[in-house]
Each structure stands twice: as structure tokens, then as C-alpha cells.
Coordinates of N, CA and C in Angstrom, one line a residue:
M1 N 111.9 -3.0 27.0 CA 112.3 -4.3 26.4 C 111.2 -4.7 25.4
K2 N 111.6 -4.7 24.1 CA 110.7 -5.1 23.1 C 111.1 -6.3 22.3
L3 N 110.2 -7.3 22.2 CA 110.5 -8.5 21.5 C 109.9 -8.5 20.1
F4 N 110.7 -8.9 19.1 CA 110.2 -9.0 17.7 C 109.6 -7.6 17.2
T5 N 110.4 -6.6 17.1 CA 109.9 -5.3 16.7 C 109.7 -5.3 15.2
C6 N 110.4 -6.2 14.5 CA 110.3 -6.3 13.0 C 108.8 -6.6 12.6
S7 N 108.4 -6.1 11.5 CA 107.0 -6.4 11.0 C 106.9 -7.8 10.5
E8 N 108.0 -8.4 10.1 CA 107.9 -9.8 9.7 C 107.6 -10.8 10.8
E9 N 107.9 -10.4 12.0 CA 107.6 -11.3 13.2 C 106.2 -11.3 13.7
K10 N 105.4 -10.3 13.3 CA 104.1 -10.1 13.8 C 103.2 -11.3 13.5
P11 N 103.2 -12.0 12.3 CA 102.3 -13.1 12.1 C 102.6 -14.2 13.2
L12 N 103.8 -14.3 13.7 CA 104.1 -15.3 14.7 C 103.2 -15.2 15.9
W13 N 103.0 -13.9 16.4 CA 102.2 -13.7 17.5 C 100.7 -14.1 17.3
N14 N 100.2 -13.8 16.1 CA 98.9 -14.1 15.7 C 98.6 -15.6 15.6
R15 N 99.7 -16.3 15.2 CA 99.5 -17.8 15.1 C 99.3 -18.5 16.4
S16 N 100.1 -18.1 17.4 CA 100.0 -18.9 18.7 C 99.5 -18.0 19.8
P17 N 98.4 -18.5 20.5 CA 97.8 -17.7 21.6 C 98.8 -17.5 22.8
E18 N 99.6 -18.6 23.0 CA 100.5 -18.5 24.2 C 101.5 -17.3 24.1
L19 N 102.0 -17.1 22.8 CA 102.9 -16.0 22.6 C 102.2 -14.7 22.8
R20 N 101.0 -14.7 22.3 CA 100.2 -13.4 22.5 C 100.0 -13.1 23.9
K21 N 99.7 -14.2 24.7 CA 99.5 -14.0 26.2 C 100.7 -13.4 26.8
M22 N 101.9 -14.0 26.4 CA 103.2 -13.6 27.0 C 103.4 -12.1 26.6
R23 N 103.0 -11.7 25.4 CA 103.2 -10.4 24.9 C 102.4 -9.4 25.7
I24 N 101.1 -9.8 26.0 CA 100.2 -8.9 26.8 C 100.8 -8.8 28.2
K25 N 101.3 -9.9 28.7 CA 101.9 -9.8 30.1 C 103.1 -8.9 30.1
L26 N 103.9 -9.0 29.1 CA 105.1 -8.2 29.0 C 104.7 -6.7 28.9
R27 N 103.7 -6.4 28.1 CA 103.3 -5.0 28.0 C 102.8 -4.5 29.3
R28 N 102.0 -5.3 30.0 CA 101.4 -4.9 31.3 C 102.6 -4.6 32.3
T29 N 103.6 -5.5 32.4 CA 104.7 -5.2 33.3 C 105.4 -4.0 32.9
E30 N 105.6 -3.8 31.6 CA 106.3 -2.6 31.1 C 105.6 -1.3 31.5
G31 N 104.3 -1.4 31.4 CA 103.5 -0.2 31.8 C 103.6 0.1 33.3
R32 N 103.6 -1.0 34.1 CA 103.7 -0.8 35.5 C 105.0 -0.2 35.9
R33 N 106.1 -0.7 35.2 CA 107.4 -0.1 35.4 C 107.5 1.3 35.1
K34 N 106.9 1.7 34.0 CA 106.9 3.1 33.5 C 106.1 4.0 34.6
Q35 N 105.0 3.5 35.1 CA 104.2 4.2 36.1 C 105.1 4.4 37.3
V36 N 105.8 3.4 37.8 CA 106.6 3.5 39.0 C 107.7 4.5 38.7
K37 N 108.3 4.5 37.6 CA 109.4 5.5 37.2 C 108.9 6.9 37.3
S38 N 107.7 7.1 36.7 CA 107.2 8.5 36.6 C 106.8 8.9 38.0
S39 N 106.2 8.1 38.9 CA 105.8 8.5 40.2 C 107.1 8.8 41.1
N40 N 108.2 8.0 40.9 CA 109.4 8.2 41.6 C 110.0 9.6 41.2
R41 N 109.9 9.9 39.9 CA 110.4 11.2 39.4 C 109.6 12.3 40.0
I42 N 108.3 12.2 40.1 CA 107.5 13.2 40.7 C 107.9 13.4 42.1
F43 N 108.0 12.3 42.8 CA 108.4 12.3 44.3 C 109.7 13.0 44.5
F44 N 110.7 12.6 43.7 CA 112.1 13.2 43.8 C 112.0 14.7 43.5
S45 N 111.3 15.1 42.5 CA 111.2 16.6 42.1 C 110.5 17.3 43.2
S46 N 109.5 16.8 43.8 CA 108.7 17.5 44.9 C 109.6 17.6 46.1
T47 N 110.4 16.6 46.4 CA 111.3 16.7 47.6 C 112.4 17.7 47.4
I48 N 112.9 17.7 46.1 CA 113.9 18.7 45.8 C 113.3 20.1 45.9
H49 N 112.1 20.3 45.4 CA 111.5 21.7 45.5 C 111.3 22.0 47.0
F50 N 110.9 21.0 47.8 CA 110.7 21.3 49.2 C 112.0 21.7 49.9
F51 N 113.1 21.0 49.6 CA 114.4 21.4 50.2 C 114.8 22.8 49.7
I52 N 114.6 23.1 48.5 CA 114.9 24.4 48.0 C 114.1 25.5 48.7
E53 N 112.8 25.2 48.9 CA 112.0 26.2 49.7 C 112.5 26.4 51.1
V54 N 112.9 25.2 51.7 CA 113.4 25.3 53.1 C 114.7 26.1 53.2
L55 N 115.6 25.9 52.3 CA 116.8 26.6 52.2 C 116.6 28.0 51.7

């Protein structure tokens, strides 16, 4: 989820610190979500490999 991807919107973030804080918070939550997704993917792939080895 990206807010204001246009280059024209960038000065808005620099003007108000509240928006910048929100942006940082968004980026942090996005990063966490990505980490969770990747760890889930690793977990699923490992379990699938395990089942294949068992069969």
C-alpha cells in the first residue's frame, strides 16, 4: 500500500512532520508484513519438502 507515489506529492511530506511520522509508521508495518509473508512461505515450503520426503 503506497500513498502519494507521484513525485509532485513529495514536498507535502517534507512540509508537515505528522505526515512524515505516519509515512514512517506505514513503512514499518509494511516491512513487518513482508517479513511475515516470507517466513510463512519458508515454513510452507519446508513442510511440503518434509511431506515429499516422508512419501
